[in-house]
Short mmCIF file of C-alpha atoms in Angstrom, two decimals:
data_model
loop_
_atom_site.label_atom_id
_atom_site.label_comp_id
_atom_site.label_asym_id
_atom_site.label_seq_id
_atom_site.Cartn_x
_atom_site.Cartn_y
_atom_site.Cartn_z
CA LEU A 254 59.82 172.82 -120.62
CA SER A 255 58.19 176.14 -119.89
CA THR A 256 57.09 178.09 -116.84
CA VAL A 257 53.40 178.82 -116.44
CA SER A 258 51.23 180.14 -113.64
CA LEU A 259 48.27 178.16 -112.37
CA ASP A 260 46.57 181.55 -112.00
CA ASP A 261 46.40 181.62 -115.82
CA SER A 262 44.42 178.33 -115.89
CA PRO A 263 46.73 176.54 -118.31
CA GLN A 264 45.50 173.39 -120.06
CA PHE A 265 47.73 170.49 -119.04
CA ILE A 266 47.72 166.93 -117.89
CA ALA A 267 49.61 165.69 -114.87
CA LEU A 268 51.41 162.40 -114.50
CA SER A 269 51.40 160.53 -111.22
CA TYR A 270 53.74 157.57 -111.21
CA VAL A 271 55.78 155.22 -109.09
CA TRP A 272 59.31 156.62 -109.09
CA GLY A 273 61.10 153.29 -108.93
CA ASP A 274 64.79 152.97 -108.11
CA ALA A 275 66.34 156.44 -108.37
CA ALA A 276 69.75 154.87 -108.99
CA ILE A 277 68.59 153.20 -112.21
CA THR A 278 68.02 155.85 -114.87
CA GLU A 279 67.60 156.42 -118.58
CA ASP A 280 68.39 159.64 -120.40
CA ILE A 281 65.62 161.63 -122.07
CA MET A 282 65.78 164.87 -124.03
CA VAL A 283 63.97 167.94 -122.67
CA ASN A 284 64.30 171.13 -124.70
CA GLY A 285 67.50 169.79 -126.23
CA ILE A 286 69.02 168.93 -122.84
CA THR A 287 69.76 165.38 -121.76
CA MET A 288 68.20 164.58 -118.40
CA PRO A 289 68.42 161.33 -116.44
CA VAL A 290 65.06 160.04 -115.19
CA THR A 291 64.03 156.83 -113.50
CA VAL A 292 63.35 153.92 -115.82
CA ASN A 293 59.72 153.93 -114.72
CA LEU A 294 59.27 157.59 -115.64
CA SER A 295 60.94 157.01 -118.99
CA SER A 296 58.51 154.17 -119.64
CA ALA A 297 55.53 156.31 -118.62
CA LEU A 298 56.60 159.15 -120.90
CA LYS A 299 56.61 156.74 -123.84
CA HIS A 300 52.90 156.07 -123.25
CA VAL A 301 51.27 159.34 -122.12
CA GLY A 302 51.09 160.92 -125.57
CA LYS A 303 48.82 158.24 -127.00
CA HIS A 304 46.50 158.47 -123.97
CA TRP A 305 46.33 162.24 -124.43
CA GLN A 306 45.48 161.78 -128.11
CA LYS A 307 42.67 159.33 -127.26
CA THR A 308 41.21 161.63 -124.62
CA PHE A 309 41.49 164.92 -126.52
CA ARG A 310 40.76 163.85 -130.09
CA GLY A 311 41.05 166.69 -132.55
CA ARG A 312 43.43 168.80 -130.49
CA LYS A 313 46.68 169.79 -132.09
CA SER A 314 49.67 167.94 -130.66
CA SER A 315 51.36 171.31 -130.14
CA SER A 316 48.83 171.99 -127.33
CA PHE A 317 50.00 168.93 -125.36
CA GLN A 318 51.43 170.06 -122.02
CA LEU A 319 52.47 167.63 -119.34
CA TRP A 320 53.37 168.26 -115.70
CA VAL A 321 55.73 165.72 -114.15
CA ASP A 322 57.24 166.38 -110.73
CA ALA A 323 60.71 165.00 -111.55
CA LEU A 324 60.97 167.33 -114.55
CA CYS A 325 58.97 170.37 -113.45
CA ILE A 326 60.49 170.66 -109.99
CA ASN A 327 64.21 171.26 -109.64
CA GLN A 328 65.07 168.16 -107.62
CA LEU A 329 68.45 169.63 -106.60
CA ASP A 330 66.88 172.72 -105.01
CA ILE A 331 65.52 171.78 -101.56
CA LEU A 332 63.67 175.10 -101.13
CA GLU A 333 61.94 174.77 -104.51
CA ARG A 334 60.98 171.18 -103.76
CA LYS A 335 59.40 172.21 -100.45
CA GLU A 336 57.47 175.05 -102.11
CA GLN A 337 56.27 172.85 -104.97
CA ILE A 338 55.18 170.03 -102.67
CA LEU A 339 52.79 172.50 -101.05
CA LEU A 340 51.30 173.19 -104.51
CA MET A 341 50.91 169.57 -105.62
CA ARG A 342 47.27 169.25 -104.57
CA LEU A 343 46.45 172.39 -106.55
CA ILE A 344 48.51 171.16 -109.50
CA TYR A 345 46.74 167.81 -109.67
CA THR A 346 43.26 169.30 -109.19
CA SER A 347 43.95 171.96 -111.84
CA ALA A 348 44.96 169.41 -114.46
CA GLU A 349 42.45 168.53 -117.17
CA LEU A 350 43.49 164.92 -116.77
CA VAL A 351 45.69 163.04 -114.34
CA LEU A 352 47.29 159.87 -115.60
CA GLY A 353 48.53 157.28 -113.14
CA TRP A 354 51.42 155.02 -114.12
CA LEU A 355 52.24 151.94 -112.07
CA GLY A 356 54.79 150.57 -114.48
CA PRO A 357 54.97 148.33 -117.51
CA GLU A 358 52.35 145.62 -117.45
CA ASP A 359 53.34 142.54 -115.52
CA GLU A 360 51.49 140.05 -113.36
CA GLN A 361 51.04 142.59 -110.54
CA VAL A 362 49.38 145.38 -112.57
CA PRO A 363 46.09 143.49 -113.17
CA LEU A 364 46.00 142.65 -109.45
CA ALA A 365 46.47 146.32 -108.58
CA LEU A 366 43.67 147.34 -110.94
CA GLU A 367 41.33 144.70 -109.49
CA THR A 368 42.11 146.00 -106.01
CA LEU A 369 41.22 149.54 -107.11
CA LYS A 370 37.91 148.31 -108.56
CA MET A 371 37.11 146.61 -105.25
CA LEU A 372 37.89 149.79 -103.33
CA GLU A 373 35.91 152.07 -105.68
CA PRO A 374 32.59 151.77 -103.77
CA GLU A 375 34.36 153.07 -100.67
CA PHE A 376 35.01 156.40 -102.36
#
């Protein structure tokens, strides 16, 4: 975890995901610190690296930077959350790539993707 300024045009990807039940968590390690995250975020984090590698072939893995709201925004600090929410549009539009995570594949994910394909001409 590191602090960067969007004014410096950092290269990063952003993760948009369904939070899931906040009461059901798994622990992950961030900079040597154990942090509880929702099960859905934990699942997403297990997959984003390989998508980054496919998209940015040839880049060193040390250049991989990921923005995730639950990790990059102090969720216990109401003022910080309010300030960061105002920046989210800028964060997502500044990202080189935005990955969306609905959850592990089940019978509803293909239906959701089909729905998005049907809606695509509307955008």
